[in-house]
């Protein structure tokens, strides 16, 4: 090849190489610290160690001012990681009705508190988390946290700063005891605590006083019939005392009366509903782990609106474990667990 | 004469005499050309001829090079103590101070076993250390000298300065020295002297080559020490420390003896090492040898199930066969430990209980050491024990996979993978599923179920035959890792799939941490109803071994007849999965009552009759016969279905027997009371056991450098040579590297093979002789000891060889401490210079070739040189101040215009003959590139006219038309006319030029 011919060939090749190199070395390409496998959800395969104590930077508010009336994603916050703005498979979320602040629990057993605008305020780690981390929590009427301490077979109450105030429950199949505690809810009127648990030949909902005295129960052996459950994952108490239970492996929500004696309604059409919450106006929101979406229902259980489909994009979710109404009921906050982030939804 | 130019064949210079002849010839042949062109052409021709003549005469330019190249060749091998090695480098550094960069060049070559050019030396070079890698455990001076000789540039004077102790362990220096002398290279030497003050080394260790078991034998260790010192002597047997002794060494040779008696038979390497406080070289502190112990026959018996081996063990004991009974966990890891056994019995041992390396050692022992192998059947043996495609299967006389039956027994396996929550869970899941697939036979069915995070409980791939294992394994790589909410959907899918399958054995494996919701009672009931067994494996359950998740998973397994496993560590998983997958091959077990049929007695069953054998109640199906790899195997007993019960064959040096029923109460309960039970097993074991070697053949070995040689002398008892044997073997290094050997016959009865050894120590070699076409033969095991390099043995300088080298090449023996020694003398230009010649013929030839076409060009191509020259000048005239005006361009147009006019005129003239017109046309063709602006060109009569046209008129007054212009073309035209008319007289105006 003549020299001229070589250079004619070489220059385009060189140019191509430079372009390709520039593209390839893009550091900001898909920061997927979460696994790169085809799935979107589950395993962060490494066990992240406990992060810092209090946040040293104060990021901006998660919950923006109401920008538009259109329902949909208002904001997305977080991503995989261990810093104050990051989450590691967040699951449970609960709002403090008094000041609008909220708490998020992730898979590293960190309980993180945010203010009403969504700024991180503090965080603490569950005292015992070797066996596992709590799957659910609610803020009681006195501002304390009621935590479903799943793998320790108990319900524990903590102060907002993480001081354990009291706990009740022990492992057992009999009523009054627990296997995997998966859901808690407080009846604000009476202070009673509703607890869901499941395990070996057990799937039930129980009602206790604040001190842990058993008041009633529904369920027992798992089943598909009305009044039986298969892996109830969450409960919520409405203003009228009704109890809504996310009966996940039966793919339905069961609505019980306050005494847990009667089933008032059974709402079907979900896929592995893992969390349920009630707004002051009676609307119900459900986080569907299997359908990768959030469903909004009327007080009668009629579907009003859904959001989300499987994926990582802004309008998508991956195996969401939790959903809660922002106090007031016109917005909801969702733990988009598989995407390690929180999603703020503007509700219709 | 010292001319710069030299001729190789000066007589050919006579060719130059041809030059005048060229001129003369040219005068004739080039007459037609105009002067300029003619001169040019002649000049070119002269040049071409001249060049050719000189080239033929082999003209050469002579160059006398006053350059000097000194190459320092420095020995950096380990026989020279470190201090002296550094001093050698320092010496070279100092010498480089006398380098004159304008005329001198110097290189440094360092060598050990290899030689390498370390660097080009600059003036005042410092050499703290060397960076070349030269394998310093040997000294190869000849290689270094060879490299030096090849590294000298052409034309310079050459000197080598060799710094060495003269202790060569490889190669022969003398040959290279002679080459150097022939090439005019001076070799000066600097002998390195040293003395080891405190060195101790082990000269050798001797032990008798053969010894008897339990009888003491004596070994001796010879140690040479340079000083009086304390020392520690250690003696090793097969790598294990046997004895440590504190001894005192005197200067000179010391001998230590030891007596050992060994309780194990076999081939053992023996090693002695010495340690002294002030030792300088460690490489010579060890010596190796080997000893061969003959012992009584001993059998290694491995049982799979504890407590059921008594019948067989007692039977063998009664026959006085020595047996060592162990379970699989105690199986030896090291191949040499198998040497002490004459046979290995695997009684219902699953393959998962032995590592791949252990299985490979068994195969090696059978094939190369002659150890016997007996596999006894049971629910965990043969194919049902997962021995498919293992090295042990290769050594056995049956194949584990059944291909030839009409209804091929097959199993179906479904695997539910819920593994995402522990570290690297997904990677492990993929790996263990792939391992399980490998263990299945191609006819078995397999399927995998998962929870896909996008919401589906589904098959990753549905139940299907494992014919294309690679494809299925590749599908596993796409396994998503979803946290399964409940077992029921996937279990239902699996159960339904298994119900539909026609497999005889249906099995499911569930891997999980136990979190998912339990399956419904109906699903489990369906599984039980359709005989689907479910094994569960709990990995990292949240509640630990006592958590209820574990209970849940245990319940699933126990309800369905499967097994529960608690895996604390993912590394336990592959073994569990393989074991569970092998359960599917339970389909290979046939439990029916039958009487084994005797096909032949062979050697094994001598003395047995067909009616002797009591019934059996089950066996594992295996296969031999045409179409399998076990065609050679002989089946002595077969089942009612024609499957092998007892089959044997020879494998390499050894023999193996497969007995596919068992030897205890489960399938052979009627045999336990059989009086011939003892005889049966004793005969089997004895037949399979290693044969004693009392062969008259002799094996000897020899070692030269790092090459070992094996010689077999095959002479039989009568003293006749045994020829045409096939002799092959394996040599194993101390670090278990294996080299195949093939011994070739080199003399009557003599077979030899060589191999390279790069490790020090005892190599083991086993060879097997066989006569072509016959089975079996003699086997021999022997050892070959490769001691440490001589580099570490001699430990004194050898200056004589060096001095000889210097003398032969007129070099000096350098002694830096001597009076009057000048370092600068190394760079003295006192060597005879080499003459270099640059040959001239290529250039001259090229020039001639280039000029020749030019000559042709000049003669043939019409270029108006004058016009171009004028134009050229004109350009400069314009540029230069005061130059002439731009005359030529105007002239050009003017001339061209005139030319065209003239052309038109001529046409109008109506030439009288068409021929003339044709001639004109023809002439026009020759009107090559006439520059219209040259003064003479406008004589429009570029030949087309008859040449008689008033050229002067057409010229327009710019001086007469130059005659040269119209000459050629007009002449051509005339000639054409003449030819056509047939006339011979020259036309008018024709001038001979």
PDB file of C-alpha atoms in Angstrom, chain A residues 35 37-43 45-47 89 91 107 130-132 135 151 153 171 173 179-180 198-203 222 224 229-231 248-249 271-272 274 289-292 310-311 317-319 321, chain B residues 419-427 451-457 477-489 492 513-520 541-544 546-549 551-552 555 559:
ATOM      1  CA  UNK A  35     -26.695  -6.026  40.059  1.00  0.00           C
ATOM      2  CA  UNK A  37     -28.320  -9.124  35.767  1.00  0.00           C
ATOM      3  CA  UNK A  38     -31.515  -9.228  33.800  1.00  0.00           C
ATOM      4  CA  UNK A  39     -33.624  -8.864  36.858  1.00  0.00           C
ATOM      5  CA  UNK A  40     -34.326  -5.501  38.279  1.00  0.00           C
ATOM      6  CA  UNK A  41     -35.064  -6.359  41.832  1.00  0.00           C
ATOM      7  CA  UNK A  42     -33.619  -8.210  44.704  1.00  0.00           C
ATOM      8  CA  UNK A  43     -30.069  -8.985  45.510  1.00  0.00           C
ATOM      9  CA  UNK A  45     -25.126  -9.165  46.246  1.00  0.00           C
ATOM     10  CA  UNK A  46     -22.674  -7.608  48.639  1.00  0.00           C
ATOM     11  CA  UNK A  47     -23.630  -6.967  52.191  1.00  0.00           C
ATOM     12  CA  UNK A  89     -33.333  -1.965  49.175  1.00  0.00           C
ATOM     13  CA  UNK A  91     -38.832  -1.611  52.245  1.00  0.00           C
ATOM     14  CA  UNK A 107     -32.305  -4.012  54.199  1.00  0.00           C
ATOM     15  CA  UNK A 130     -27.945 -10.383  62.340  1.00  0.00           C
ATOM     16  CA  UNK A 131     -30.847 -12.620  61.537  1.00  0.00           C
ATOM     17  CA  UNK A 132     -32.594 -10.080  59.433  1.00  0.00           C
ATOM     18  CA  UNK A 135     -40.089  -5.555  57.269  1.00  0.00           C
ATOM     19  CA  UNK A 151     -36.728 -12.223  62.286  1.00  0.00           C
ATOM     20  CA  UNK A 153     -40.464 -12.756  66.267  1.00  0.00           C
ATOM     21  CA  UNK A 171     -41.642 -17.133  68.767  1.00  0.00           C
ATOM     22  CA  UNK A 173     -47.315 -20.864  66.486  1.00  0.00           C
ATOM     23  CA  UNK A 179     -43.414 -16.388  63.664  1.00  0.00           C
ATOM     24  CA  UNK A 180     -42.274 -13.911  60.971  1.00  0.00           C
ATOM     25  CA  UNK A 198     -46.723 -15.903  58.872  1.00  0.00           C
ATOM     26  CA  UNK A 199     -44.532 -18.956  59.023  1.00  0.00           C
ATOM     27  CA  UNK A 200     -44.741 -22.688  59.496  1.00  0.00           C
ATOM     28  CA  UNK A 201     -48.471 -23.441  59.263  1.00  0.00           C
ATOM     29  CA  UNK A 202     -49.285 -19.906  60.300  1.00  0.00           C
ATOM     30  CA  UNK A 203     -50.742 -16.960  58.421  1.00  0.00           C
ATOM     31  CA  UNK A 222     -52.820 -20.746  55.787  1.00  0.00           C
ATOM     32  CA  UNK A 224     -57.415 -19.422  50.403  1.00  0.00           C
ATOM     33  CA  UNK A 229     -54.518 -15.771  54.704  1.00  0.00           C
ATOM     34  CA  UNK A 230     -51.363 -16.727  52.880  1.00  0.00           C
ATOM     35  CA  UNK A 231     -48.450 -14.584  53.966  1.00  0.00           C
ATOM     36  CA  UNK A 248     -49.986 -11.221  49.502  1.00  0.00           C
ATOM     37  CA  UNK A 249     -49.885 -14.827  48.374  1.00  0.00           C
ATOM     38  CA  UNK A 271     -50.264  -9.654  42.324  1.00  0.00           C
ATOM     39  CA  UNK A 272     -48.363 -10.143  45.570  1.00  0.00           C
ATOM     40  CA  UNK A 274     -46.976  -6.264  49.966  1.00  0.00           C
ATOM     41  CA  UNK A 289     -44.580  -6.472  44.553  1.00  0.00           C
ATOM     42  CA  UNK A 290     -45.459  -8.885  41.771  1.00  0.00           C
ATOM     43  CA  UNK A 291     -47.030  -6.452  39.332  1.00  0.00           C
ATOM     44  CA  UNK A 292     -44.389  -3.817  39.951  1.00  0.00           C
ATOM     45  CA  UNK A 310     -41.420  -3.116  35.752  1.00  0.00           C
ATOM     46  CA  UNK A 311     -38.218  -1.236  35.105  1.00  0.00           C
ATOM     47  CA  UNK A 317     -40.755   0.538  39.617  1.00  0.00           C
ATOM     48  CA  UNK A 318     -38.999  -2.656  40.575  1.00  0.00           C
ATOM     49  CA  UNK A 319     -40.457  -4.929  43.277  1.00  0.00           C
ATOM     50  CA  UNK A 321     -42.371  -3.228  49.071  1.00  0.00           C
TER      51      UNK A 321
ATOM     52  CA  UNK B 419     -31.205 -18.243  46.203  1.00  0.00           C
ATOM     53  CA  UNK B 420     -30.971 -14.511  45.933  1.00  0.00           C
ATOM     54  CA  UNK B 421     -30.437 -13.334  49.418  1.00  0.00           C
ATOM     55  CA  UNK B 422     -27.042 -14.661  50.304  1.00  0.00           C
ATOM     56  CA  UNK B 423     -23.805 -13.274  48.948  1.00  0.00           C
ATOM     57  CA  UNK B 424     -23.240 -14.186  45.311  1.00  0.00           C
ATOM     58  CA  UNK B 425     -26.389 -16.221  45.587  1.00  0.00           C
ATOM     59  CA  UNK B 426     -27.219 -16.021  41.974  1.00  0.00           C
ATOM     60  CA  UNK B 427     -23.766 -17.027  40.824  1.00  0.00           C
ATOM     61  CA  UNK B 451     -39.391 -16.461  40.464  1.00  0.00           C
ATOM     62  CA  UNK B 452     -38.808 -13.767  37.916  1.00  0.00           C
ATOM     63  CA  UNK B 453     -38.862 -10.340  39.568  1.00  0.00           C
ATOM     64  CA  UNK B 454     -41.193  -9.089  36.928  1.00  0.00           C
ATOM     65  CA  UNK B 455     -43.817 -11.101  38.668  1.00  0.00           C
ATOM     66  CA  UNK B 456     -43.805 -14.581  37.283  1.00  0.00           C
ATOM     67  CA  UNK B 457     -43.336 -17.917  38.983  1.00  0.00           C
ATOM     68  CA  UNK B 477     -26.709 -18.170  32.759  1.00  0.00           C
ATOM     69  CA  UNK B 478     -29.857 -16.155  32.256  1.00  0.00           C
ATOM     70  CA  UNK B 479     -31.244 -17.175  35.629  1.00  0.00           C
ATOM     71  CA  UNK B 480     -32.890 -14.136  37.208  1.00  0.00           C
ATOM     72  CA  UNK B 481     -32.573 -13.653  40.917  1.00  0.00           C
ATOM     73  CA  UNK B 482     -35.963 -12.857  42.318  1.00  0.00           C
ATOM     74  CA  UNK B 483     -37.047 -13.095  45.931  1.00  0.00           C
ATOM     75  CA  UNK B 484     -39.717 -15.777  45.792  1.00  0.00           C
ATOM     76  CA  UNK B 485     -42.794 -14.843  47.834  1.00  0.00           C
ATOM     77  CA  UNK B 486     -44.237 -18.369  48.032  1.00  0.00           C
ATOM     78  CA  UNK B 487     -43.275 -21.936  47.147  1.00  0.00           C
ATOM     79  CA  UNK B 488     -46.639 -23.059  45.944  1.00  0.00           C
ATOM     80  CA  UNK B 489     -46.837 -21.783  42.358  1.00  0.00           C
ATOM     81  CA  UNK B 492     -47.296 -26.849  41.539  1.00  0.00           C
ATOM     82  CA  UNK B 513     -33.608 -19.662  52.668  1.00  0.00           C
ATOM     83  CA  UNK B 514     -37.011 -20.742  53.873  1.00  0.00           C
ATOM     84  CA  UNK B 515     -38.710 -17.340  53.799  1.00  0.00           C
ATOM     85  CA  UNK B 516     -41.330 -18.024  51.168  1.00  0.00           C
ATOM     86  CA  UNK B 517     -44.845 -18.990  52.133  1.00  0.00           C
ATOM     87  CA  UNK B 518     -45.186 -22.748  52.478  1.00  0.00           C
ATOM     88  CA  UNK B 519     -46.775 -24.861  49.743  1.00  0.00           C
ATOM     89  CA  UNK B 520     -50.387 -25.884  50.036  1.00  0.00           C
ATOM     90  CA  UNK B 541     -31.892 -19.372  56.790  1.00  0.00           C
ATOM     91  CA  UNK B 542     -32.635 -16.298  58.853  1.00  0.00           C
ATOM     92  CA  UNK B 543     -33.584 -18.267  61.894  1.00  0.00           C
ATOM     93  CA  UNK B 544     -30.506 -20.463  61.844  1.00  0.00           C
ATOM     94  CA  UNK B 546     -33.317 -24.010  64.803  1.00  0.00           C
ATOM     95  CA  UNK B 547     -35.510 -21.587  63.016  1.00  0.00           C
ATOM     96  CA  UNK B 548     -38.897 -22.604  61.809  1.00  0.00           C
ATOM     97  CA  UNK B 549     -37.892 -22.079  58.183  1.00  0.00           C
ATOM     98  CA  UNK B 551     -38.602 -26.970  60.105  1.00  0.00           C
ATOM     99  CA  UNK B 552     -40.723 -26.080  57.156  1.00  0.00           C
ATOM    100  CA  UNK B 555     -41.192 -31.201  56.622  1.00  0.00           C
ATOM    101  CA  UNK B 559     -43.320 -35.867  53.769  1.00  0.00           C
TER     102      UNK B 559
END
